[in-house]
Coordinates of C-alpha atoms in Angstrom, one line a residue:
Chain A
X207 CA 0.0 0.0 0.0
X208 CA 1.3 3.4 -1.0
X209 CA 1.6 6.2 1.7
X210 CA -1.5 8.0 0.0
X211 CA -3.6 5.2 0.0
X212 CA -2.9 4.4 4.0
X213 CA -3.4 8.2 4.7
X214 CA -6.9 7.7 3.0
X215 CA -7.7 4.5 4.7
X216 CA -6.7 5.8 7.9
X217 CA -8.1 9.0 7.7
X218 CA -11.0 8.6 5.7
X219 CA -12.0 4.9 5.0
X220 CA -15.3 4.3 6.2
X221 CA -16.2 2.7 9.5
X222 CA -18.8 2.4 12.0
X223 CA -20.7 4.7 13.9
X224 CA -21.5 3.0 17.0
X225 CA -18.5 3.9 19.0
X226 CA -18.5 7.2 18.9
X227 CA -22.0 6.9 19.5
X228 CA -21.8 5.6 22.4
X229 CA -18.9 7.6 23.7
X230 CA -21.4 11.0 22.5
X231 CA -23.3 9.9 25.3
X232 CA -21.1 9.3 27.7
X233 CA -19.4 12.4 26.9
X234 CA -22.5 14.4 27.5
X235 CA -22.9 12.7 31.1
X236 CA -19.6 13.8 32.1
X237 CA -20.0 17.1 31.2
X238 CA -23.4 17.8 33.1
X239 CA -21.5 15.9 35.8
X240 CA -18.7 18.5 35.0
X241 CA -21.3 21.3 35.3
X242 CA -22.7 20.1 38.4
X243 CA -19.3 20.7 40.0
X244 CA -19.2 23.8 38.5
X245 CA -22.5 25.0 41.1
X246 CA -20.6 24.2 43.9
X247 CA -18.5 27.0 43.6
X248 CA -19.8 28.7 40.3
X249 CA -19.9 32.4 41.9
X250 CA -16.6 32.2 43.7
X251 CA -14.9 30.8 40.2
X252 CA -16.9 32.8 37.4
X253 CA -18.8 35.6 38.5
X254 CA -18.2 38.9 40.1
X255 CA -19.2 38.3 43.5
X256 CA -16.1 36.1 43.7
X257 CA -12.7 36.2 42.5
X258 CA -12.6 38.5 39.5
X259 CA -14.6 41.6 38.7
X260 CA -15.0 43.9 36.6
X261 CA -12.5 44.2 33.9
X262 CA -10.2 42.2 35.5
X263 CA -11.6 38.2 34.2
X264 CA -10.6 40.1 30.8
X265 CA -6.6 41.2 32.3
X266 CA -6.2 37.4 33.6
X267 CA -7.8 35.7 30.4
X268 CA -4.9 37.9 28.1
X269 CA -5.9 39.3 24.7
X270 CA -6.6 35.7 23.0
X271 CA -8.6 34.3 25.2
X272 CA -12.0 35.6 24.7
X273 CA -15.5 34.6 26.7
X274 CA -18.8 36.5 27.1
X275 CA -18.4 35.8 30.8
X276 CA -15.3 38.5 30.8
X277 CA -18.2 40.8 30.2
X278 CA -21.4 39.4 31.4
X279 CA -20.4 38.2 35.0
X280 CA -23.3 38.8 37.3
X281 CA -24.5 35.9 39.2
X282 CA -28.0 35.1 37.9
X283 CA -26.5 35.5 34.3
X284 CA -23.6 33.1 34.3
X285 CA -26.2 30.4 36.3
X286 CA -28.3 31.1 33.3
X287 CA -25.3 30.5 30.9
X288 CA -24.5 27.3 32.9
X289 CA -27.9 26.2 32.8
X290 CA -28.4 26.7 28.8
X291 CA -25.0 24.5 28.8
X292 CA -26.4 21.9 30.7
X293 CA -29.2 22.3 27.6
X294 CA -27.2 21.8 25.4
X295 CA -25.3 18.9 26.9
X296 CA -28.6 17.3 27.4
X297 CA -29.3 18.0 23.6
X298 CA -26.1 16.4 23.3
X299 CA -27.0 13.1 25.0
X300 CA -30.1 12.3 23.4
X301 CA -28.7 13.2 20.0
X302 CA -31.1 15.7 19.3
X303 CA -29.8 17.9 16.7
X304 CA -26.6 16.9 17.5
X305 CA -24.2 18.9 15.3
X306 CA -26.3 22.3 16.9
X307 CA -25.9 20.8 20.4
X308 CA -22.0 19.8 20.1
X309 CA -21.4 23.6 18.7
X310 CA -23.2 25.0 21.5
X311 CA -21.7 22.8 23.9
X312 CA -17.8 23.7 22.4
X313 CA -19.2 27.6 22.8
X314 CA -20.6 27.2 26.3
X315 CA -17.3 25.0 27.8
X316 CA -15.3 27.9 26.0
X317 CA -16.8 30.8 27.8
X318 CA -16.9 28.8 30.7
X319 CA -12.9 28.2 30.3
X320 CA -11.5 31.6 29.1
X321 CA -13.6 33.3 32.2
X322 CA -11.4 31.2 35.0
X323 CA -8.3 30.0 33.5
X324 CA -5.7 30.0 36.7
X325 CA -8.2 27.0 37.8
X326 CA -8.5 25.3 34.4
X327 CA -6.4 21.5 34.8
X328 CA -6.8 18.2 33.4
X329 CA -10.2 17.2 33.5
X330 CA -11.2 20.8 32.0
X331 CA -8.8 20.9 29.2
X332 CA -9.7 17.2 28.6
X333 CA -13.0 18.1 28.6
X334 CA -12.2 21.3 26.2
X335 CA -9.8 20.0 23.7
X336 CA -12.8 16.7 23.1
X337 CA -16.1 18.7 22.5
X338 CA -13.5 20.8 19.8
X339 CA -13.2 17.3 18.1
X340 CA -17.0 16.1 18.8
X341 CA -18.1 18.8 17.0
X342 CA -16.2 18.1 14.1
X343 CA -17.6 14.4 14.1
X344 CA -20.6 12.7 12.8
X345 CA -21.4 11.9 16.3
X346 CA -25.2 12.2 16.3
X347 CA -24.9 8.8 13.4
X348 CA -25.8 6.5 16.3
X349 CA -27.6 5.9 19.3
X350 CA -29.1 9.3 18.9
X351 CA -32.8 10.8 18.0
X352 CA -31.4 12.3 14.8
X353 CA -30.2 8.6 13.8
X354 CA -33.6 7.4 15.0
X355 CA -35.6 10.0 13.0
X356 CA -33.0 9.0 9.9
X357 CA -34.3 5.3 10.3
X358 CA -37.7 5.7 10.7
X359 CA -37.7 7.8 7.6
X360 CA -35.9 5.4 5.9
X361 CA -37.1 2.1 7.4
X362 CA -34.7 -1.1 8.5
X363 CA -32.5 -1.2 11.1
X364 CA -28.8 -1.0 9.7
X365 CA -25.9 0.5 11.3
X366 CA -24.6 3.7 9.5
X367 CA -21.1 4.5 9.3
X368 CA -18.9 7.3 8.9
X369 CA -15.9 9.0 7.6
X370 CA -13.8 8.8 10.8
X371 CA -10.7 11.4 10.4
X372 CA -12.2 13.8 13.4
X373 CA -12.7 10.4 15.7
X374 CA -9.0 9.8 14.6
X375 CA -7.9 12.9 15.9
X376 CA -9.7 12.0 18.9
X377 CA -7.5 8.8 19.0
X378 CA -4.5 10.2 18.3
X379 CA -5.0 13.2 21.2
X380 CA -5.6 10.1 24.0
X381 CA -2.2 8.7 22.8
X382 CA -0.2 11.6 22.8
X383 CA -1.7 12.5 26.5
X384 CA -0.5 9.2 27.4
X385 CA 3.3 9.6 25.4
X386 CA 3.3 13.1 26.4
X387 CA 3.1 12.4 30.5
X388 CA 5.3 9.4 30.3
X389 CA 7.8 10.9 28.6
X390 CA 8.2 13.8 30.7
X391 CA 7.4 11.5 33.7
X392 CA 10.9 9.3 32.4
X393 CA 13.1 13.0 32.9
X394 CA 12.3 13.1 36.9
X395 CA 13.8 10.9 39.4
X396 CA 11.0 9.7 41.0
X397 CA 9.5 8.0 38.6
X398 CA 12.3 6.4 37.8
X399 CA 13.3 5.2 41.3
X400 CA 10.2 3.9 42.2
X401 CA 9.0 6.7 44.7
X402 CA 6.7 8.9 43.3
X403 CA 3.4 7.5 44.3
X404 CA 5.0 7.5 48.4
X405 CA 4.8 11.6 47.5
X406 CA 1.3 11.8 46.2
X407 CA 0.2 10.0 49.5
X408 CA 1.3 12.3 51.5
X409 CA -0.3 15.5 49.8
X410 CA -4.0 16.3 51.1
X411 CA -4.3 19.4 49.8
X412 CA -4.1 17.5 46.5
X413 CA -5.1 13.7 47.6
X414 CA -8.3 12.6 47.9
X415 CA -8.8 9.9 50.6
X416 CA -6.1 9.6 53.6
X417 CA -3.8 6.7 52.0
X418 CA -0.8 7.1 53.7
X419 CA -0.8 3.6 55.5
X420 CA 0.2 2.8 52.3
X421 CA 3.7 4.0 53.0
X422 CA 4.2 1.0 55.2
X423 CA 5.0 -1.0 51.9
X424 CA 7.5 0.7 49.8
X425 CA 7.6 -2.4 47.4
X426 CA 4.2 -2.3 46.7
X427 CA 4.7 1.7 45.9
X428 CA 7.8 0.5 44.1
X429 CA 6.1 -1.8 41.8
X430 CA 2.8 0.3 41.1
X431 CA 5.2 3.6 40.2
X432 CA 6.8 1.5 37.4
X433 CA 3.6 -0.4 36.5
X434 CA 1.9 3.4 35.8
X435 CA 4.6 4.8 33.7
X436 CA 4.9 1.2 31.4
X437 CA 0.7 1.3 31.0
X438 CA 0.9 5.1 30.4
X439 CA 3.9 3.9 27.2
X440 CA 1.5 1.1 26.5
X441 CA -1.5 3.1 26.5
X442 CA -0.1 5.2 23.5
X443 CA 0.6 2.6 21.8
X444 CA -1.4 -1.3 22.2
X445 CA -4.5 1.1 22.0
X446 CA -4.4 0.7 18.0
X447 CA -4.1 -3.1 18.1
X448 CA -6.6 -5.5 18.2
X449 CA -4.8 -8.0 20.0
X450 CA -3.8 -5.9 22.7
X451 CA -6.7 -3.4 23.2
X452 CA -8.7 -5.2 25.3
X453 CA -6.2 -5.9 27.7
X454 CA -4.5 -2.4 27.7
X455 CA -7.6 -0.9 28.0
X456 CA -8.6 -2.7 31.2
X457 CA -5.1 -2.0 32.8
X458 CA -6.0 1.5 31.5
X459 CA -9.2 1.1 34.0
X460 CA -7.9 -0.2 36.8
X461 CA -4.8 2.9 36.4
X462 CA -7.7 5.1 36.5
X463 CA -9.4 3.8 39.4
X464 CA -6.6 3.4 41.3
X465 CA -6.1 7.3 40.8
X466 CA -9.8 8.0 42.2
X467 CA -8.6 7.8 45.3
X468 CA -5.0 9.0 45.4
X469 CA -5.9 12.1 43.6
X470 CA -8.6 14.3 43.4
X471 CA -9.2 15.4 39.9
X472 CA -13.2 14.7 39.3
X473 CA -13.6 12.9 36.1
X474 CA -10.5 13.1 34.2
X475 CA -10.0 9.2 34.5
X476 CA -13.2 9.3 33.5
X477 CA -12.9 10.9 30.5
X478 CA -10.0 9.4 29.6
X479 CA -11.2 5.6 30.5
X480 CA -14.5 6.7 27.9
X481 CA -12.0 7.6 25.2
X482 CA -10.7 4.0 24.9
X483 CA -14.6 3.0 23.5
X484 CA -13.5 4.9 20.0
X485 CA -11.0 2.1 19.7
X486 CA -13.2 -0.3 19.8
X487 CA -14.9 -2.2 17.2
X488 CA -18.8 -2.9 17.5
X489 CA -18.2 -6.2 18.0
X490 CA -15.9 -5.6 20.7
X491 CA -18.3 -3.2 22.2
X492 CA -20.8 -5.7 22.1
X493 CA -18.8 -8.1 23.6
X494 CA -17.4 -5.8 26.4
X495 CA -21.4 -5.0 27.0
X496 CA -21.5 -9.0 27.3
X497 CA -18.8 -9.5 29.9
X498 CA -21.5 -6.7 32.4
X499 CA -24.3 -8.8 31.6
X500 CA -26.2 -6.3 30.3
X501 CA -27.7 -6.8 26.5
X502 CA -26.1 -8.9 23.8
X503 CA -27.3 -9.4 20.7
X504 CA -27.3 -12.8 18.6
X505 CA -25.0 -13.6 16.2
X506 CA -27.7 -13.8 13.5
X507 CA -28.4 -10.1 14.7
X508 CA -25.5 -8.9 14.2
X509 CA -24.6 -10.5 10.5
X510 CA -27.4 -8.0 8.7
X511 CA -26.4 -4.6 10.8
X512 CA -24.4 -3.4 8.0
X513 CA -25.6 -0.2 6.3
X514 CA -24.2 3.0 4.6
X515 CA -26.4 6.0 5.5
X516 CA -27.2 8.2 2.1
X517 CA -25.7 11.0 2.0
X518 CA -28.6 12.9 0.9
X519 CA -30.5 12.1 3.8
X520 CA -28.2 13.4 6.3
X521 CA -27.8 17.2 5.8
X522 CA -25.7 18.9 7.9
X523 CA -23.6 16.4 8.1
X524 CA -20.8 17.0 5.8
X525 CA -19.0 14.2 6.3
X526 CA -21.3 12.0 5.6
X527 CA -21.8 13.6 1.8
X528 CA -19.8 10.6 0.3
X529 CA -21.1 9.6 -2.9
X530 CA -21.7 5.8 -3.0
X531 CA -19.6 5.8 -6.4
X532 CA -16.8 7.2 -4.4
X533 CA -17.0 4.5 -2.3
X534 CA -17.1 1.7 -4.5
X535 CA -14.6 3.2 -6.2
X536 CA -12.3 3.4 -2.4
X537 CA -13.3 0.2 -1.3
X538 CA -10.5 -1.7 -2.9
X539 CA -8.3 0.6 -1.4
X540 CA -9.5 1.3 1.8
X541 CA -10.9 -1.7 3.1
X542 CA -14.1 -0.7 3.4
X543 CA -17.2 -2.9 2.9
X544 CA -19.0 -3.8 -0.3
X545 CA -21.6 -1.9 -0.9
X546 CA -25.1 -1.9 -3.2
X547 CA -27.6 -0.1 -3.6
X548 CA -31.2 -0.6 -2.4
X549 CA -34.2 1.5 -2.1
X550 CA -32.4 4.6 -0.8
X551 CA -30.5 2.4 1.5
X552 CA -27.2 0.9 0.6
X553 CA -26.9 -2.3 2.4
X554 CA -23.1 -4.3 3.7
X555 CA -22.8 -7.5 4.9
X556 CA -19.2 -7.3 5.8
X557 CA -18.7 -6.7 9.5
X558 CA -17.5 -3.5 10.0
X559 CA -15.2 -1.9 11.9
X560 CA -12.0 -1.4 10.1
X561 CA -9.8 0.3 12.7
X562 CA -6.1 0.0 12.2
Chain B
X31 CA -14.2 9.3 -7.2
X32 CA -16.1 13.4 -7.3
X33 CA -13.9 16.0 -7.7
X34 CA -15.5 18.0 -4.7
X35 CA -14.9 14.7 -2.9
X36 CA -10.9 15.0 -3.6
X37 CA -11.3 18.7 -2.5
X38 CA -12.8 18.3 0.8
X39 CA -10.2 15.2 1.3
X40 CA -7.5 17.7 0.3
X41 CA -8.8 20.5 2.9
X42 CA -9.3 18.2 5.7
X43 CA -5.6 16.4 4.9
X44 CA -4.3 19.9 5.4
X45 CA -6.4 20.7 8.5
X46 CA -5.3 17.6 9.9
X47 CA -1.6 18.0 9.3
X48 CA -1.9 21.9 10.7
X49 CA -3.2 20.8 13.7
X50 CA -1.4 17.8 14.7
X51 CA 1.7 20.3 14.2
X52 CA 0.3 22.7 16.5
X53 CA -0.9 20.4 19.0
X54 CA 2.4 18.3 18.3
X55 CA 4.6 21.7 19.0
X56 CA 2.7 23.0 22.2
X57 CA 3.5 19.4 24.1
X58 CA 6.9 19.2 23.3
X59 CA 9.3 19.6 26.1
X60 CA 10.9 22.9 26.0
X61 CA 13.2 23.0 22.8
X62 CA 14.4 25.6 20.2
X63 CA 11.5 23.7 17.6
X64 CA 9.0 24.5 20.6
X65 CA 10.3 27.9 21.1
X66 CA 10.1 29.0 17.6
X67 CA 6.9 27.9 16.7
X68 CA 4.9 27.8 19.9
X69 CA 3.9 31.3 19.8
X70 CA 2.8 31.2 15.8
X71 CA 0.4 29.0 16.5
X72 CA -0.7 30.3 19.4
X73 CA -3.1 32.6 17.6
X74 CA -4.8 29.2 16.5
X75 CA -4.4 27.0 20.0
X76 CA -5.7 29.7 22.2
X77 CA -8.4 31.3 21.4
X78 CA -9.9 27.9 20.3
X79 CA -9.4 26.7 23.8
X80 CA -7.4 23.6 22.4
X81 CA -3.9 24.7 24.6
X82 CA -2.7 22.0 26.8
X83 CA 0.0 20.5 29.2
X84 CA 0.3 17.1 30.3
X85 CA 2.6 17.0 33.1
X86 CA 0.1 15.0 35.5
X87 CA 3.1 15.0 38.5
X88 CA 5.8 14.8 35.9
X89 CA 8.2 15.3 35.9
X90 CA 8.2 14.8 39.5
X91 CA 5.2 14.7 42.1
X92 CA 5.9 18.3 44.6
X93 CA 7.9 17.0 47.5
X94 CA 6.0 20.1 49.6
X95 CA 2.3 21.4 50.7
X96 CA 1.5 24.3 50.3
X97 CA -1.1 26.5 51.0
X98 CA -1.4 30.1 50.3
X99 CA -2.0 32.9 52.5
X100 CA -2.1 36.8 52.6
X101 CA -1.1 39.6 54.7
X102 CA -2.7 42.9 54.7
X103 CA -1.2 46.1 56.5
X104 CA -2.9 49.5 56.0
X105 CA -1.9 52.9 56.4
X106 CA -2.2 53.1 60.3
X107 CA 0.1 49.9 60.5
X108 CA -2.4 47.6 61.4
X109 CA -2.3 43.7 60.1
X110 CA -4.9 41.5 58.9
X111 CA -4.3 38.1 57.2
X112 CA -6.2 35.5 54.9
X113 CA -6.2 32.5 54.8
X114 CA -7.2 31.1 51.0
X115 CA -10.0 28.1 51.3
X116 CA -7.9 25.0 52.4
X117 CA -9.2 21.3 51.4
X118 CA -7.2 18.5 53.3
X119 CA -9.4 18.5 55.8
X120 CA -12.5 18.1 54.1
X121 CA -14.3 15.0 54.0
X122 CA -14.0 13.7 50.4
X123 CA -17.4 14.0 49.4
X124 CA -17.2 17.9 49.8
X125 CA -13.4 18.1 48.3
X126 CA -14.3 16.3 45.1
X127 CA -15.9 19.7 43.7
X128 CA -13.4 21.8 45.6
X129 CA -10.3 20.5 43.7
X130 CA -9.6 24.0 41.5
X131 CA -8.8 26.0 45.6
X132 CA -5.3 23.6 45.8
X133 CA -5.1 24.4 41.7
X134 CA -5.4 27.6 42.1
X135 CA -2.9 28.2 44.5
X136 CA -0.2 26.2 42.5
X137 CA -0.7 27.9 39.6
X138 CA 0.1 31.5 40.8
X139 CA 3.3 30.3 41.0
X140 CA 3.6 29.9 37.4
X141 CA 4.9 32.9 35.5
X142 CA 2.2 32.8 32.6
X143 CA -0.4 33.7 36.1
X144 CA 2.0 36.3 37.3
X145 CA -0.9 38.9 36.4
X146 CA -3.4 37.0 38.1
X147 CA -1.7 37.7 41.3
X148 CA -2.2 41.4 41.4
X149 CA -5.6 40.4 41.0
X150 CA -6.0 38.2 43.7
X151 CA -4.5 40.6 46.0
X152 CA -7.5 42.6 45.2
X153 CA -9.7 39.9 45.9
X154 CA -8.2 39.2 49.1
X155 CA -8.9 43.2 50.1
X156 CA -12.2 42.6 49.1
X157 CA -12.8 39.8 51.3
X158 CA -11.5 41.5 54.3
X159 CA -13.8 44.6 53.9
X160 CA -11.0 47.0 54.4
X161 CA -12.1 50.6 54.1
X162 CA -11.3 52.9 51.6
X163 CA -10.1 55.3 54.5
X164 CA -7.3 52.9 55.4
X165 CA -5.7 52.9 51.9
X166 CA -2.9 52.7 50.8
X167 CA -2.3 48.7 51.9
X168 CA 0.3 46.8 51.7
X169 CA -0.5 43.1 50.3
X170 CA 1.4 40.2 50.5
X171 CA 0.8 36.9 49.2
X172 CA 2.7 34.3 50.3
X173 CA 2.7 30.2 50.9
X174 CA 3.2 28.1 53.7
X175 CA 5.2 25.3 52.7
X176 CA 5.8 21.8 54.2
X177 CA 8.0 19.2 53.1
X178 CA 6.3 16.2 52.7
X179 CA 8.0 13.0 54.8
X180 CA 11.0 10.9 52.9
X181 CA 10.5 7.6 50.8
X182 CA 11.1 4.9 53.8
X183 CA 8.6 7.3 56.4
X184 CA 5.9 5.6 57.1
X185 CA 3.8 8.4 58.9
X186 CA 3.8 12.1 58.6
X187 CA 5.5 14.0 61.1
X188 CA 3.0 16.3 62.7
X189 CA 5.5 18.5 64.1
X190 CA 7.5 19.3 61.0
X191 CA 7.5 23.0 60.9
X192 CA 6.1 25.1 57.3
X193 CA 8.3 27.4 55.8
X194 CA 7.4 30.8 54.6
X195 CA 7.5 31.2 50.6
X196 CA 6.7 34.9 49.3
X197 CA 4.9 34.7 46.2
X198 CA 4.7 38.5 45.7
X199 CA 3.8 42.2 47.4
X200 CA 1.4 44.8 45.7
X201 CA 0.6 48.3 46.9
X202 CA -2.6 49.4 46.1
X203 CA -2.9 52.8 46.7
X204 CA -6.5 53.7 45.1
X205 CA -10.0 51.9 46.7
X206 CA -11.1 52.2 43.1
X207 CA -8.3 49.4 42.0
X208 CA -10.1 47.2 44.0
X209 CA -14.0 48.0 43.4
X210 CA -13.8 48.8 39.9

C-alpha cells in the first residue's frame, strides 16, 4: 500500500458509527457531571461576586482568550449561561440535533474556560480540547434521536457508518496524552526510582482519601510507580491493536481507578477511560457490553447490521456527503465494505469496523 | 471518485496535518523547535481553547504542601491576614468539587499567572472589607510550605514546621483598584 492510500484509509476509510456513539453519550454525562461541580463553587470561580470583577476576568484571560463571561459576570446570568450548557449537553446526550448541540456545547465549555483559566487542569482541558473534536464528528450517526428520525424515515434497522478522520484525531489526542506524560514522567527521578506514588500519599491538599498507610510498603509503591509509567507507554501505543486493546484498556481502567482515590481530579479518569470505546470495534463493544451482563445481541443479529447512510438524507452532516460511487470506487483501497444499492438504503454485509 | 470529494479530502488532509503540528509543537518539552513555533500557532491554539499541558506529576510529584495565605497592612500599620480556602481536611465527598482552591494556589506560582496575582491581592482586600479610608495597603501573598515525609517514612510527622514562601507584594494605593 502506498503512503497515500494508507493516509486515506486511515483517515477517511469508512467505518462504524457505534462507538462514537456511544462515547457522544457518555461524553454528555460527564460534562453535566462537570457542570454540576461547577455550582458548587460557580460564583466564587466565574462571576463577580467572587474572584474576579469587573474588567479584571478580561486582564487574567490575556488578549486571545475571549468569553462573554469577561463581560457578562453577574451571578443570575452566568447560572443562566450554565444552565443553557447543561441544555445543550442534554441536547447532546439524546442526540437531538446533534451537530447544533455539540457547537453549543464547544461555545458554552469555551466561555466557561477563558472566564477562570488559573483554575483550568486536566479534567477541563480534557474536557475542552474533546467537544472541539466532537463537534467536528458525525457523532449524532448513532444511538441518537437524529439517527432514529433517519431510520424511521428510511425504514430497517442497519448500522450507518462514517468518515472517521475527526474520531481519529480523537485517538490520536488520547495517545499523545498518554506519550506526552510518560515521557516527561521518564526526565524526573522519582518515577524512575520507584518513589513517586510514596509523594502523592502524603499530599491532602491534593489527595483525595487519607492513604498514607500505604507508605508501610515501599515495594508495593515500588512496583505500582513502574507499572503506571509502562501502561501510560502502552496506553499510547497497544490502544491501536486488536490484540492488545482489550487488555491495555482494562489495565488502563484499573490505572484510572486506582487514581480515584489517590488524587482528586473529578472525572478526568473518566474521560480518559470513555476515550478508549473509539477504539473499539462494534463487536468488541458488544462483547465488552457481554462480559456486564447487560444486553447482547445474537449472532444472526449482528450479520445484517451493515448499512451506509445516504448522503442525501443526512444534511448537515458533511462528512457524511460521500457519494456511493466514491465508495465503491475506495473500497478496494481502503478496506471498506462492499456496498449496493437498495431503495435509498445501501446495504453491507461485511462486518464492519476497520480500525487499524 | 467526485472531484468536490478529492477537494474536501484535500482540505481536511491539510487541516489535519496543521493541527497535529500545533498540538504536536505546544507538548513538546521545552526546545528551540518548541520555542520558535509555539507562539505562531498560538493565535490558532488559544483562542480555540485547544492549549494543553500534560505534566500529571511529571516530571516529579511536589515534595512540599503548600497553601497560600495573605497579609494585609494599612496605612495606620495595622495587620490583617487571609487564609485562601484550604481542602485537606474536608471529607471527600465535599473536596471532590473543591479541587480548583489547591489548583489555584499552585498555579500562581507559574509565571504565565504572574498577572493574576495582582488580581488576587485585590480579591483578598475585598474579602477582608477593608475601608477605603485605610488605603494605601500593603498586600502580600505568600505560601506556607511543608516538606512532605522521605521515601522509607511511614507516617507524617505532625510537628514538621512550614516554611514561609513569598509569592509576591502589591501596593494598592486607590480603593477604586479594587471596586472597579
Amino acid at each position: 500500500m502506498n503512503p497515500i492510500q494508507a493516509w486515506n484509509r486511515f483517515w477517511f476509510g469508512p467505518i462504524s458509527a457505534l462507538p462514537l456513539g456511544v462515547y457522544r453519550v457518555i461524553f454528555g454525562v460527564l460534562v453535566l457531571a462537570h457542570l454540576g461541580l461547577l455550582t458548587v463553587d460557580l460564583d466564587h470561580w466565574y462571576t463577580d461576586a467572587g474572584l474576579l470583577r469587573g474588567d479584571e476576568a478580561r486582564m487574567a484571560a490575556g488578549p486571545l482568550r475571549i468569553s462573554p463571561l469577561q463581560y457578562v459576570q453577574d451571578p443570575r446570568s452566568v447560572r443562566l449561561v450554565v444552565a443553557l450548557v447543561a441544555a445543550a449537553a442534554v441536547g447532546f446526550v439524546v442526540g437531538w440535533r446533534t451537530r447544533v448541540m455539540s457547537v453549543l456545547l464547544y461555545l458554552g465549555l469555551l466561555s466557561l474556560y477563558h472566564r477562570n483559566i488559573a483554575t483550568n487542569c486536566g479534567p477541563d482541558m480534557l474536557m475542552m480540547i474533546t467537544s472541539f473534536y466532537l463537534m467536528l464528528t458525525p457523532c449524532g450517526a448513532a444511538f441518537s434521536i437524529d439517527a432514529w428520525r433517519q431510520r424511521r424515515q428510511r425504514g430497517g434497522d442497519a448500522e450507518p457508518l462514517i468518515i472517521p478522520w475527526a474520531q481519529r484525531l480523537l485517538q490520536i489526542q488520547l495517545c499523545l496524552i498518554y506519550f506526552d506524560t510518560a515521557l516527561l514522567k521518564c526526565t524526573g527521578t522519582t518515577w524512575t526510582g520507584g518513589t513517586a506514588i510514596h509523594y502523592v500519599l502524603f499530599n491532602h491538599e491534593v489527595g483525595q482519601l487519607d492513604l498514607e498507610w500505604l507508605a508501610r510498603y515501599p515495594l508495593l509503591l515500588n512496583v505500582l510507580t513502574h507499572a503506571a509509567l509502562v501502561l501510560e507507554f502502552a496506553l499510547a501505543f497497544l490502544l491501536w491493536f486488536r490484540a492488545s486493546r482489550r487488555w491495555v484498556a482494562a489495565a488502563g481502567v484499573l490505572l484510572h481507578l486506582g487514581i480515584v482515590p489517590l488524587v482528586n481530579v473529578p472525572l478526568f479518569g473518566e474521560q480518559m477511560t470513555a476515550l478508549y470505546l473509539l477504539f473499539f470495534t462494534p463487536e468488541e463493544l458488544r462483547g465488552l457490553t457481554g462480559i456486564f451482563k447487560r444486553w447482547r445481541r445474537s449472532e444472526s443479529e449482528l450479520a445484517g447490521m451493515g448499512r451506509l447512510d445516504m448522503a442525501s438524507s443526512h444534511r448537515g452532516w458533511h462528512q457524511l456527503r460521500l457519494p456511493l460511487e466514491s465508495l465503491n470506487e475506495d473500497r478496494t483501497t481502503v478496506g471498506c465494505p462492499k456496498v449496493t444499492r437498495g431503495k435509498g438504503i445501501a446495504k453491507s454485509t461485511v462486518k464492519f469496523g476497520s480500525s487499524v | 471518485m467526485s472531484s468536490r470529494w478529492i477537494a474536501s479530502r484535500l482540505i481536511i488532509s491539510g487541516f489535519i496535518v496543521f493541527h497535529l503540528t500545533a498540538t504536536i509543537v505546544w507538548v513538546l518539552p521545552p526546545c528551540p523547535v518548541k520555542a520558535l513555533w509555539m507562539p505562531r500557532f498560538a493565535f490558532y491554539v488559544i483562542p480555540l481553547g485547544l492549549w494543553q499541558s500534560w505534566s500529571m506529576f511529571a516530571p516529579d510529584p511536589v515534595r512540599e504542601v503548600i497553601h497560600l495565605e495573605s497579609e494585609v497592612i494599612d496605612r495606620r500599620g495595622m495587620r490583617r491576614v487571609y487564609e485562601f480556602p484550604r481542602v485537606s481536611g474536608l471529607p471527600w465527598w465535599r473536596k471532590l468539587p473543591r479541587f480548583r482552591h489547591p489548583k489555584f494556589a499552585a498555579n500562581l506560582l507559574l509565571e504565565e499567572f504572574a498577572v493574576q496575582r495582582e488580581l488576587t491581592a485585590r480579591h483578598v482586600v475585598r474579602q477582608l472589607g477593608i475601608p477605603p479610608e485605610d488605603f494605601p495597603l500593603r498586600v502580600s501573598l505568600y505560601y506556607h510550605v511543608r516538606d512532605l515525609p522521605l521515601p522509607g517514612a511511614e507516617v507524617a510527622d505532625p510537628m514538621v514546621r512550614s516554611r514561609l514562601y513569598s509569592l509576591a507584594a502589591f501596593e494598592l494605593e486607590d480603593p477604586q483598584e479594587v471596586w472597579p
